[in-house]
Coordinates of C-alpha atoms in Angstrom, one line a residue:
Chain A
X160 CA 23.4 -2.0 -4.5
X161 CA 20.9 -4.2 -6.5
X162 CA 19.1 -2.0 -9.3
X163 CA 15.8 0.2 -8.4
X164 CA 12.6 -1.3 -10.1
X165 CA 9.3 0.1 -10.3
X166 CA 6.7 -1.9 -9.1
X167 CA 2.4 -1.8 -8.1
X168 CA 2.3 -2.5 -4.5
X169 CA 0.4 -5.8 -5.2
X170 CA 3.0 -7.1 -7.6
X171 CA 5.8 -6.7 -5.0
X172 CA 3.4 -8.5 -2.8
X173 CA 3.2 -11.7 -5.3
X174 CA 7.3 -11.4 -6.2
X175 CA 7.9 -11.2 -2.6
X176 CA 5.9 -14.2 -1.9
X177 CA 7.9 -16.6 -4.8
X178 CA 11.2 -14.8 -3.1
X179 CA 10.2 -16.3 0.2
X180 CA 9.9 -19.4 -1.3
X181 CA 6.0 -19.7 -1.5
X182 CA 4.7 -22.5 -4.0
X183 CA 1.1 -22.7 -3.5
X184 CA -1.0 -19.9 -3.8
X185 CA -5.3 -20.2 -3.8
X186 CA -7.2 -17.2 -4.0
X187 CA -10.5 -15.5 -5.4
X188 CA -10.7 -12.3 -7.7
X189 CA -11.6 -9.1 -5.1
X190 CA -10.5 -5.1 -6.2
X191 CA -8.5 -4.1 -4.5
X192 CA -5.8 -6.6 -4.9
X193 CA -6.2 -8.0 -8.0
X194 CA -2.8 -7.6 -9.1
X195 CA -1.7 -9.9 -6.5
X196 CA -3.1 -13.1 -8.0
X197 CA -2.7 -11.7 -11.5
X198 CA 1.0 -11.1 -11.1
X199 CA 1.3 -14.8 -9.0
X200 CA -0.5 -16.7 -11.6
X201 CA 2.3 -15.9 -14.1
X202 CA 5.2 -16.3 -12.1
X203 CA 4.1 -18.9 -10.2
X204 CA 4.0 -21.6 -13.1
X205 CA 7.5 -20.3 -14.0
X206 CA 8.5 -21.4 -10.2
X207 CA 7.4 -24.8 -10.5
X208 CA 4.7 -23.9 -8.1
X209 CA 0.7 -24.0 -8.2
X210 CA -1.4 -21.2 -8.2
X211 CA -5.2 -21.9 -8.3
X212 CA -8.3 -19.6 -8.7
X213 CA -11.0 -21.3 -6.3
X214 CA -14.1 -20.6 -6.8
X215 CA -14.8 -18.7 -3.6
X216 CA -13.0 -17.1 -0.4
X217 CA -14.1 -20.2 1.5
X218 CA -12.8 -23.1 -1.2
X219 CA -9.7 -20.9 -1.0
X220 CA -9.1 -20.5 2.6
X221 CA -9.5 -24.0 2.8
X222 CA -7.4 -24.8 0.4
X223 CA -4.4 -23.4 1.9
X224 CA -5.6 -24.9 5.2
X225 CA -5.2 -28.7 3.2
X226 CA -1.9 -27.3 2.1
X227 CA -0.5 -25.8 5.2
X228 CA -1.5 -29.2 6.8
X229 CA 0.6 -30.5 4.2
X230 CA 3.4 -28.5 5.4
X231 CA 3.5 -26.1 1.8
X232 CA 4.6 -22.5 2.1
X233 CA 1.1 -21.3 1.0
X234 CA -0.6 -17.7 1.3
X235 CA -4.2 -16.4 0.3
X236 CA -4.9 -13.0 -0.4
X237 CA -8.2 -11.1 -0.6
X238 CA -9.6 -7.5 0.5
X239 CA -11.8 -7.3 3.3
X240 CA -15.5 -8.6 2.3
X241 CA -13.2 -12.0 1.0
X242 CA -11.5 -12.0 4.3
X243 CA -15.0 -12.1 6.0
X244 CA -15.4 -15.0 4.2
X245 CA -12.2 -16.5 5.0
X246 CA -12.2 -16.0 9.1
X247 CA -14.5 -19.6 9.8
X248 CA -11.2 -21.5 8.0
X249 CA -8.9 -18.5 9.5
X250 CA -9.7 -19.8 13.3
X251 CA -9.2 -23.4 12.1
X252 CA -6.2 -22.9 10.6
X253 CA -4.9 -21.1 14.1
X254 CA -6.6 -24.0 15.9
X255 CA -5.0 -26.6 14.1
X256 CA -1.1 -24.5 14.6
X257 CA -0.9 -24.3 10.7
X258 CA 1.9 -21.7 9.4
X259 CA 0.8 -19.5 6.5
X260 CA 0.5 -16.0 4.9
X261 CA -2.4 -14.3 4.3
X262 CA -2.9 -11.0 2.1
X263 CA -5.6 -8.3 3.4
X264 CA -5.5 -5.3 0.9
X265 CA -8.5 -3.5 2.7
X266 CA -10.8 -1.4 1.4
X267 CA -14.2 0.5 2.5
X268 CA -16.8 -1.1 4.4
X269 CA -18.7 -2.9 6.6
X270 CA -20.9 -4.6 3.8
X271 CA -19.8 -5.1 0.3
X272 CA -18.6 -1.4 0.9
X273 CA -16.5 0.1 -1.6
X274 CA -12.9 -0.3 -3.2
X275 CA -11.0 2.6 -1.9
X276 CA -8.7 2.5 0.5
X277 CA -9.8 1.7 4.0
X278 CA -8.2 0.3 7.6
X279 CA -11.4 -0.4 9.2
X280 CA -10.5 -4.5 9.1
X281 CA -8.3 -3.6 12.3
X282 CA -10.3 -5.1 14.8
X283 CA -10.9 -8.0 12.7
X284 CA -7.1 -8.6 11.9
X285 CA -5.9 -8.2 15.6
X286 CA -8.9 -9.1 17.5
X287 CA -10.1 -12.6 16.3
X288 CA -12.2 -12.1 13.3
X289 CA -13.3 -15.8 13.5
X290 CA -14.5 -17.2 16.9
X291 CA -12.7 -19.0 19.5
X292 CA -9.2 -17.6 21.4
X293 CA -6.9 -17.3 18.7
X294 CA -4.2 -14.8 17.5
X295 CA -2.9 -13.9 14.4
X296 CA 0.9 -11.7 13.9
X297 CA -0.9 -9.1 11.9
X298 CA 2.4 -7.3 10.2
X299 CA 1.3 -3.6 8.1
X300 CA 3.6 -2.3 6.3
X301 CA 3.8 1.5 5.0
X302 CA 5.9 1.9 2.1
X303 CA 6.0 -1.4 -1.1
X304 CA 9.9 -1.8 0.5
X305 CA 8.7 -2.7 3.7
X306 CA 6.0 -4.7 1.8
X307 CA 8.6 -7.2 0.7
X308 CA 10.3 -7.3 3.4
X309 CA 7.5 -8.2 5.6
X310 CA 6.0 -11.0 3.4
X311 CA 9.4 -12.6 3.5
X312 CA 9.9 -12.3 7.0
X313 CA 6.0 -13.2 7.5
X314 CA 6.6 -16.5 6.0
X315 CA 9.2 -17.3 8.4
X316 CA 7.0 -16.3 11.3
X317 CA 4.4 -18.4 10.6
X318 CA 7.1 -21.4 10.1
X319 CA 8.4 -20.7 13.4
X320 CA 5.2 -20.7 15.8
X321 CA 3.6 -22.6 13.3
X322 CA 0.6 -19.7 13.2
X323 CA -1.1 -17.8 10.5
X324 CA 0.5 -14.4 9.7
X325 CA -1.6 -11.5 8.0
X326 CA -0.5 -8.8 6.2
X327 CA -2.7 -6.0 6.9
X328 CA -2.2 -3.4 3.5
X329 CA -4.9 -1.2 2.2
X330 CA -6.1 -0.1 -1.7
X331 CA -3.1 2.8 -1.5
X332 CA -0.8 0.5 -0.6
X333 CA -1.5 -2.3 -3.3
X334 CA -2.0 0.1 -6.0
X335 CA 0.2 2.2 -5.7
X336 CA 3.8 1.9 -7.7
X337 CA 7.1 2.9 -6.0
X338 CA 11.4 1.7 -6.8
X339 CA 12.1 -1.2 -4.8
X340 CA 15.3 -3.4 -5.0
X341 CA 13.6 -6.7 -5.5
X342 CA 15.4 -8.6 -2.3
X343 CA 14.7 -9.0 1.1
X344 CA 16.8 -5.8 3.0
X345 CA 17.6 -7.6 6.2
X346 CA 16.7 -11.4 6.8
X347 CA 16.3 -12.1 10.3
X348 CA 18.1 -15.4 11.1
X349 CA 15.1 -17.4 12.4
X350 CA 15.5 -21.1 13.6
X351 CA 12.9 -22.6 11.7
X352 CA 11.2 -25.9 13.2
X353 CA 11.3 -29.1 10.7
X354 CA 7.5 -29.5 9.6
X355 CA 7.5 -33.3 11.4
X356 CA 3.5 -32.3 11.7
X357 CA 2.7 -32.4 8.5
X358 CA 0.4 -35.1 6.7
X359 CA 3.1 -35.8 4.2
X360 CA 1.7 -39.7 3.9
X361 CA 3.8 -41.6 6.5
X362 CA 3.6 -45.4 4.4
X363 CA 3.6 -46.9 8.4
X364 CA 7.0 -45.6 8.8
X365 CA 5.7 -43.2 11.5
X366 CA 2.5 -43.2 13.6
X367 CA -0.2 -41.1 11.5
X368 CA 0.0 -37.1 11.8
X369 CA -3.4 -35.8 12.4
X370 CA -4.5 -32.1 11.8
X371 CA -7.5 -31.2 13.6
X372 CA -9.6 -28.6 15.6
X373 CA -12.3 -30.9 17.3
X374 CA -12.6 -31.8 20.9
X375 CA -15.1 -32.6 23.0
X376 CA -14.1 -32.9 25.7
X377 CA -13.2 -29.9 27.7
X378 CA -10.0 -30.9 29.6
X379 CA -8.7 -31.3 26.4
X380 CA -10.0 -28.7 24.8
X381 CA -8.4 -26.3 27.7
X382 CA -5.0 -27.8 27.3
X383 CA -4.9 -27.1 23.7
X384 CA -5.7 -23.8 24.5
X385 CA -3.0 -23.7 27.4
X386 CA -0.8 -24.3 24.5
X387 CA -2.0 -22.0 22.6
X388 CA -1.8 -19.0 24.8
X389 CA 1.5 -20.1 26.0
X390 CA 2.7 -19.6 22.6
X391 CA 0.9 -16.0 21.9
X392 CA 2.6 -14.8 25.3
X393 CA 6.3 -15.8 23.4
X394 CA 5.1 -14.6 20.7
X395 CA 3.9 -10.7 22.4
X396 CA 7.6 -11.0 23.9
X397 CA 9.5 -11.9 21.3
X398 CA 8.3 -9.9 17.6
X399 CA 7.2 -6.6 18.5
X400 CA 8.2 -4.3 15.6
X401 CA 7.6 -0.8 15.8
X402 CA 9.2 2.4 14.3
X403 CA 9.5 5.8 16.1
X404 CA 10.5 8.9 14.3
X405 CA 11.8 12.3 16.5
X406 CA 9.5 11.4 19.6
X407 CA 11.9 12.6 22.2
X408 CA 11.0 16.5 22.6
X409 CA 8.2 16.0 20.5
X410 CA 4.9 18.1 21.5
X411 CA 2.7 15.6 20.3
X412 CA 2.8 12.0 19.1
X413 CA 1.1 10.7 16.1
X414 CA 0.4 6.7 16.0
X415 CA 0.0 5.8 12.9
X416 CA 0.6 2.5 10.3
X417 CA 0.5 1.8 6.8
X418 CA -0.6 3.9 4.3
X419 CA -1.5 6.6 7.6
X420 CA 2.5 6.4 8.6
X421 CA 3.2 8.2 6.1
X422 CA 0.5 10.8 5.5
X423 CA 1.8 11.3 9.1
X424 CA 5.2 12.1 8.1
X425 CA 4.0 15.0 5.6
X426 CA 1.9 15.7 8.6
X427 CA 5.2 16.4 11.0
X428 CA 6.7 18.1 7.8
X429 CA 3.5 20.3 7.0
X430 CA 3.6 21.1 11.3
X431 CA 6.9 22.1 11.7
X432 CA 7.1 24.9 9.5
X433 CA 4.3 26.0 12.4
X434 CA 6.5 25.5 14.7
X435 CA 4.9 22.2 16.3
X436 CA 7.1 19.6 16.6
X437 CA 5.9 16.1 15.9
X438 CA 6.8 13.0 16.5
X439 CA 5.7 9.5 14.9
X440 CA 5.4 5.7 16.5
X441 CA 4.6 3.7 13.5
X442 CA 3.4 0.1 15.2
X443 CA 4.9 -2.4 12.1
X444 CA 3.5 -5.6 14.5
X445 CA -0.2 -4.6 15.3
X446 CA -0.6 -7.7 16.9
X447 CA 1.5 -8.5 18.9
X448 CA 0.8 -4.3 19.5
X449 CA 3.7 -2.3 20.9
X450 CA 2.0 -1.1 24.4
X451 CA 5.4 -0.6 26.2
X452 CA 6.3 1.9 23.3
X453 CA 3.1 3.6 23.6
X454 CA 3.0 3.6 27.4
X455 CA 6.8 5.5 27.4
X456 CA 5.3 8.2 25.6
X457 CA 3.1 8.6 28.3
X458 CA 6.1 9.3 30.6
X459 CA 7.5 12.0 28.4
X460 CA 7.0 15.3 30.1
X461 CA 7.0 17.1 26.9
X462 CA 4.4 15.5 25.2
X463 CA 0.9 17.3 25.6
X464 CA -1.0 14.8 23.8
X465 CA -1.0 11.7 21.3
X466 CA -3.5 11.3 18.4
X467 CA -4.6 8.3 16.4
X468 CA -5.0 8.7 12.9
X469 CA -7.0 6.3 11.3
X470 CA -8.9 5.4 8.0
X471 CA -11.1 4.1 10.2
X472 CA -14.0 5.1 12.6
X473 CA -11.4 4.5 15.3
X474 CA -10.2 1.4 16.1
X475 CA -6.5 1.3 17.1
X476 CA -7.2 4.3 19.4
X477 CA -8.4 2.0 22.0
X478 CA -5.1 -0.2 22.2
X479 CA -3.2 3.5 22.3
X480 CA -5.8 3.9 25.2
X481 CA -5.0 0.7 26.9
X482 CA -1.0 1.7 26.7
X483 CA -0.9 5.3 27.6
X484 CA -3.4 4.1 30.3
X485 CA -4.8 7.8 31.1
X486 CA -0.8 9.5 31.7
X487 CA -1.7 11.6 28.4
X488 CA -4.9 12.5 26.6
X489 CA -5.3 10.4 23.3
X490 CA -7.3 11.9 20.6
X491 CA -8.5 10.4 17.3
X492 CA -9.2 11.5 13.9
X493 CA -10.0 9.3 11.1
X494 CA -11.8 9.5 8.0
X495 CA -14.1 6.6 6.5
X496 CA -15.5 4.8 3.6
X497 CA -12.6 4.9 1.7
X498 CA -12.0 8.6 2.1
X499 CA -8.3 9.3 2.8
X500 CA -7.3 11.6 5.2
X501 CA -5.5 14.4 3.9
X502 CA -2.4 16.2 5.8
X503 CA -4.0 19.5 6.1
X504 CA -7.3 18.4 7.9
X505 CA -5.2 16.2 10.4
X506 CA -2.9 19.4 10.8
X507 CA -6.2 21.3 11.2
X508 CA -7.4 18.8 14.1
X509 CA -4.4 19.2 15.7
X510 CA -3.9 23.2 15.6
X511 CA -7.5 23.0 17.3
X512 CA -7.0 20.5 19.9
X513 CA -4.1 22.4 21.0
X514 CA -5.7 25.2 20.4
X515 CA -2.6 27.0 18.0
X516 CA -3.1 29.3 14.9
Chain B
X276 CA 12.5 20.5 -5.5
X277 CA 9.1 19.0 -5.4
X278 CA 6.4 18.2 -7.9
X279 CA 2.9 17.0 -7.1
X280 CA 1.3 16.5 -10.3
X281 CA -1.9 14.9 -11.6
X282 CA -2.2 13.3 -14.7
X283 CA -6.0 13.0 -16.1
X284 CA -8.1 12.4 -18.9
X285 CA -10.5 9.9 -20.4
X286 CA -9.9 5.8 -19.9
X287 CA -7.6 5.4 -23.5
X288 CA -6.0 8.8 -23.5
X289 CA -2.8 7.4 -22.1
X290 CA -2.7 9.5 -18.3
X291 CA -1.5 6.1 -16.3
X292 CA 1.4 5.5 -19.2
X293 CA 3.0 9.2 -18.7
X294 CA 2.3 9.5 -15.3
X295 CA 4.6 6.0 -14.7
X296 CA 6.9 7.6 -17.5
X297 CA 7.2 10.5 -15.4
X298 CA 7.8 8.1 -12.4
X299 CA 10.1 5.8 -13.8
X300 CA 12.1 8.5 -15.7
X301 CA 12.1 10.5 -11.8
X302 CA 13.5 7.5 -10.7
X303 CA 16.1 6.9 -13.3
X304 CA 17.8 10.5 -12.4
X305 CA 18.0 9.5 -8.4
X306 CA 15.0 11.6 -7.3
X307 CA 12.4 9.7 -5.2
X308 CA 8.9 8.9 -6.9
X309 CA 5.7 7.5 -6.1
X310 CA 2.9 7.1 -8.5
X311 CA -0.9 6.1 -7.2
X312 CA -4.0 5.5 -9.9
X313 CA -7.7 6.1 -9.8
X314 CA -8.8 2.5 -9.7
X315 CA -12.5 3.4 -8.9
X316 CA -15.6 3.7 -11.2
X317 CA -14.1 6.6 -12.8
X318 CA -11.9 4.9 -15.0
X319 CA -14.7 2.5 -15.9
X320 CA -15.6 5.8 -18.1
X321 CA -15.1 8.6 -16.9
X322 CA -12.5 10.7 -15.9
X323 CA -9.0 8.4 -15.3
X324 CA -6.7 9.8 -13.7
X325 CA -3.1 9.7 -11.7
X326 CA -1.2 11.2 -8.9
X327 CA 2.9 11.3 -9.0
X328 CA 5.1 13.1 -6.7
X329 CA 8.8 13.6 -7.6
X330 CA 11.0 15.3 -4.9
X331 CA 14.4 15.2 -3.5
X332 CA 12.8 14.7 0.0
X333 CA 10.8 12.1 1.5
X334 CA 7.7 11.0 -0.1
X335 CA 5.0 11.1 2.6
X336 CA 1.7 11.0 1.6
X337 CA 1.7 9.5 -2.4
X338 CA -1.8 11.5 -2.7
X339 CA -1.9 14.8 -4.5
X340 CA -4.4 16.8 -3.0
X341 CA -2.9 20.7 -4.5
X342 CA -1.2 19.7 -7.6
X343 CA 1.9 21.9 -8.5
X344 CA 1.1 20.6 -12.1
X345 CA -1.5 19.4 -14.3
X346 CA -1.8 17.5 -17.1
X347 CA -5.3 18.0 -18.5
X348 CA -6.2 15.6 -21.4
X349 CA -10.4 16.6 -21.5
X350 CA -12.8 18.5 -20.4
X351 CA -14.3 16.7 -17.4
X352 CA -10.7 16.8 -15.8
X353 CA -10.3 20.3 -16.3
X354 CA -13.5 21.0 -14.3
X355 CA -12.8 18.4 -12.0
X356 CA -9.0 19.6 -10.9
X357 CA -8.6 23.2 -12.0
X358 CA -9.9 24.6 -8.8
X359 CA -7.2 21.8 -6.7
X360 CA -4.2 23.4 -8.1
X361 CA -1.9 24.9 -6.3
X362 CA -1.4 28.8 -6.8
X363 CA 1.4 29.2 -9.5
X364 CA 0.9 25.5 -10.8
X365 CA 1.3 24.9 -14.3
X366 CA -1.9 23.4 -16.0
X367 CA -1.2 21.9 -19.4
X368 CA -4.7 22.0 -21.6
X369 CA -5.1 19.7 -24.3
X370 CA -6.8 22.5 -26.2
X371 CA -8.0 20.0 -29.6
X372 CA -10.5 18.7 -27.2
X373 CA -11.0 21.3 -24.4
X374 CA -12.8 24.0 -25.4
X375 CA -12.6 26.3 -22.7
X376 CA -9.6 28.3 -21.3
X377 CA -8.5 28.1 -17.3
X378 CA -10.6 30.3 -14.9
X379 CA -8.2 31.4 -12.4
X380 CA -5.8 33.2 -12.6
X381 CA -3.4 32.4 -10.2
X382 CA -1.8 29.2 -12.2
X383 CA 0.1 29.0 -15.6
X384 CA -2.0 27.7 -18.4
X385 CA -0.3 26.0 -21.7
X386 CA -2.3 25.3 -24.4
X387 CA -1.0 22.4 -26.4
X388 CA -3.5 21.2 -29.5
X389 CA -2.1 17.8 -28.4
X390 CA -4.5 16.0 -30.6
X391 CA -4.2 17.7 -33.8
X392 CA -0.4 17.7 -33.4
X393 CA -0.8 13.5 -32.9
X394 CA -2.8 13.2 -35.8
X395 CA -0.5 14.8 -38.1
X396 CA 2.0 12.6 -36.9
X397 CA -0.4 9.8 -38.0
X398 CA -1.2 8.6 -34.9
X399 CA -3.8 10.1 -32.6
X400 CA -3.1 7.6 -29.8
X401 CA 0.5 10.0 -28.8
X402 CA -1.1 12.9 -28.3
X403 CA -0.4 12.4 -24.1
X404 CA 3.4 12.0 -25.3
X405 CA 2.7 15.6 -27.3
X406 CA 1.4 16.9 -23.4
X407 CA 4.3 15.4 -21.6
X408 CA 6.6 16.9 -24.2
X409 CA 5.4 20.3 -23.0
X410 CA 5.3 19.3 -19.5
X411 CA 8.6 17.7 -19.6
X412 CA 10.2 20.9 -21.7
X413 CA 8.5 23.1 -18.8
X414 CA 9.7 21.5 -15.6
X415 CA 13.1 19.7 -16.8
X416 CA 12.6 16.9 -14.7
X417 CA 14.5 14.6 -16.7
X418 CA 16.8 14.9 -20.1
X419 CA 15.1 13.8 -22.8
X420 CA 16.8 11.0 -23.2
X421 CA 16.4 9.3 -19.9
X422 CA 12.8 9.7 -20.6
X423 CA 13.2 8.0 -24.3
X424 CA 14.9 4.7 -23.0
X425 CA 12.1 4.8 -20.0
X426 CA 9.5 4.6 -22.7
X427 CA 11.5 2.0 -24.6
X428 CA 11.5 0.1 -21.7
X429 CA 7.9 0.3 -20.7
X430 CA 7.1 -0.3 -24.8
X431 CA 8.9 -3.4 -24.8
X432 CA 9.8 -5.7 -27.6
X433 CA 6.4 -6.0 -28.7
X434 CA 5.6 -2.4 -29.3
X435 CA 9.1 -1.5 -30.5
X436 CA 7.5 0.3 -33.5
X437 CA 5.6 2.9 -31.6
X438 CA 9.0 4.1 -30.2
X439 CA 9.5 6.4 -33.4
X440 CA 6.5 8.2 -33.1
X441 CA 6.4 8.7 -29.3
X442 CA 9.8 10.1 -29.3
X443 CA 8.5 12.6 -31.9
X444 CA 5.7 13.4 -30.3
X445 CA 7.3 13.8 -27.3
X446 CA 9.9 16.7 -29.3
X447 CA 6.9 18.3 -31.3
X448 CA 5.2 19.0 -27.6
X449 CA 8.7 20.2 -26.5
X450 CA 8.8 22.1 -29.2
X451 CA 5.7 24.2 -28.3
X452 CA 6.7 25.3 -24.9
X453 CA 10.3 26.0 -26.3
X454 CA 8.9 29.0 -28.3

């Protein structure tokens, strides 16, 4: 086995990004993922690759739009006031069927907010964000491993559906350090579509490629669309990723991702020892969002009930909602602003609603 | 075996560097680590700070919320996480700038003059390596030297002539808890 490093979660971000084979990176200074472009803008140079500081979310955004449209391996990454910037050239970019990564280490808010950890950008990661009907692959990761893994495999997701792909991380995530082996675990074997879109300057050899999001007239306009949600239906059938942890014969049923997975798993630990056995789905795709896994657990006779835990005001509950579909009462418990949940007070939540102690 | 400890002290007082030597050193002996900083207006001057957990099980949660041990560099800290430690923790006072002792007592207090033990060493700036001496001495985490080629390591090339005096500081604070 490859040799163990320690590593800040943003910095495996940035070397997992050069491993993929990413050589254009534009981004714009935000805590808390500074490290990312830090880390990039020296390693970067030493790849033969460009990294550029714009001089704002929407140059950069932009800018990776130009290069996607290029056909580059290109990725942004900001934390969630940037991203608000970012979502006008976000829909664009998704309009226009433009593969490329892009980094959301979320923190507080709504508003400027603060810099603590947050996951209250989850309606605007799986939702839309920007206007129109558009989808990202919105990929979160829980531990800096997975992190790596992810960003590679994000890269090729966005090559082969030629469509953005966000990684949704939060403060703990990109600041924390943990070992890693610097390499891909598993590489999913992905036929990857030559780029014969891109505006590679064609010297009259080929008819012109054009990259654009504009049309007026709305028979078009619907057919691209067509196209579009034809591709987000392969898409919802094809990459679901989830993880589930001691479900079956579980009593209750904790859905949870990122930095929340794994509180959840001290959580089940902390609940055991009072006798209360739980069980974890850990959605790793929240868009497309594992309903079918979600709406089993609502067939399991065992389970009395499944709770949400957030760092959020509550906003993955509802898509637990939509998949259980009323066969099991879904409860929520989320702390805001940056404040992270700790396993005692989720434990406490629980004891109540099942009214143990 | 599992220790949830919090490193903290003023921005310059060197709680990030031993709490990723503890890390890095928990890592070099097969246990799993995780080590998570205070990135928020406190270490823009106030109290810094860091969480590490090593265990032989599955790191969950990489916050500390009841430290097993503490590593107290100043004063502020000490009133900031004495009352989050577990009961039995170890809490390891730098007692040349804290001048009060621990409250409860349900927890282990040390009291290691971290500062005037750096300064005769002729170089104030080790006096964290004096605490993790103690700390290190206390718990046996690691052998001594598995942590002396981490610090090596995270020294690099470029501060190869601080090893000398970290690696006595880190004995003189070993020393203390020895006795």
């Amino acid at each position: 086995m490859a040799q163990k490093v320690l590593i800040k979660g943003n910095e495996a971000i940035g070397e997992a990004a050069i491993m993929a084979g990413c050589r254009h990176f534009f981004g714009y200074p935000i805590t808390p993922q500074n490290e990312v472009a830090e880390y990039i803008s020296k390693r970067m140079p030493e790849a033969g690759g460009c990294f550029l500081q714009a001089e704002s979310e929407l140059a950069a955004i932009n800018m990776v739009y130009g290069a996607a449209g290029a056909g580059a391996r290109v990725m942004t990454s900001s934390s969630s006031p940037g991203i608000s910037l970012m979502q006008e050239g976000i829909s664009y970019i998704a309009a226009s069927e433009l593969p490329c990564l892009i980094v959301n280490v979320m923190r507080g808010g709504p508003g400027l907010g603060g810099i603590q950890p947050s996951q209250a950008d989850y309606f605007q990661a799986t939702k839309g964000g920007g206007h129109g009907d558009y989808r990202l692959v919105v990929l979160a990761p829980s531990t800096i491993q997975e992190m790596i893994d992810l960003i590679v495999e994000g890269f090729d997701i966005a090559d082969q559906y030629r469509n953005p792909v966000m990684i949704l991380a939060d403060g703990m995530l990109g600041q924390m350090m943990e070992p890693v082996v610097l390499e891909p675990k598993k590489r999913i074997e992905r036929q990857l579509p030559a780029k014969d879109w891109a505006t590679t300057g064609c010297d009259g050899s080929r008819p012109r490629n054009v990259i654009n999001s504009l049309f007026m007239i709305p028979e078009q306009l619907e057919q691209r669309n067509l196209i579009l949600i034809d591709k987000y239906k392969r898409i919802e059938q094809n990459e679901v990723q989830y993880q589930s942890i001691d479900i079956e014969g579980s009593d209750v049923v904790l859905v949870a991702y990122g930095t929340m997975a794994r509180i959840a798993r001290t959580v089940a630990k902390k609940a055991k020892e009072l006798g209360i056995s739980v069980g974890i789905l850990r959605p790793i795709t929240l868009w497309p969002f594992p309903y079918d896994a979600v709406a089993a657990i609502g067939d399991m006779p065992n389970v009395k009930a499944v709770f949400s835990i957030e760092m959020s005001a509550g906003q993955m509950v509802e898509d637990i909602k939509l998949g259980i579909n009323g066969k099991k009462p879904v409860y929520f418990y989320g702390r805001t602003g940056g404040m992270i949940p700790s396993p005692n007070e989720i434990l406490d939540y629980i004891c109540d609603v099942l009214e143990v102690r | 075996m599992t220790h949830e400890v919090i490193m903290a002290g003023f921005g310059g007082q060197g709680v990030m560097s031993i709490g990723q030597l503890l890390t890095h050193a928990g890592m070099e002996v097969g246990l799993n680590v995780s080590w998570y900083p205070s990135y928020g207006p406190e270490m823009r001057g106030g109290t810094a700070f860091c969480h590490v957990i090593v265990s032989d099980e599955f790191i969950g949660s990489p916050l500390v919320t009841s430290p097993t041990d503490l590593i107290i560099m100043n004063r502020p800290s000490l009133d900031k996480f004495e009352q989050t430690a577990a009961s039995g923790a170890s809490v390891f006072v730098n007692s040349s700038l804290i001048d009060r002792e621990v409250k409860r007592d349900d927890i282990k207090a040390y009291y290691i003059p971290a500062n005037d033990i750096a300064n005769r060493l002729g170089n104030v700036r080790v006096a964290n390596m004096v605490m993790f001496g103690a700390f290190l001495a206390c718990t046996g985490i690691a052998p001594v030297d598995v942590v002396e080629l981490c610090f090596k390591e995270m020294l690099g090339p470029s501060k190869a002539h601080m090893i000398d005096v970290n690696r006595k500081a880190l004995r003189e604070g070993m020393k203390l808890v020895d006795k």
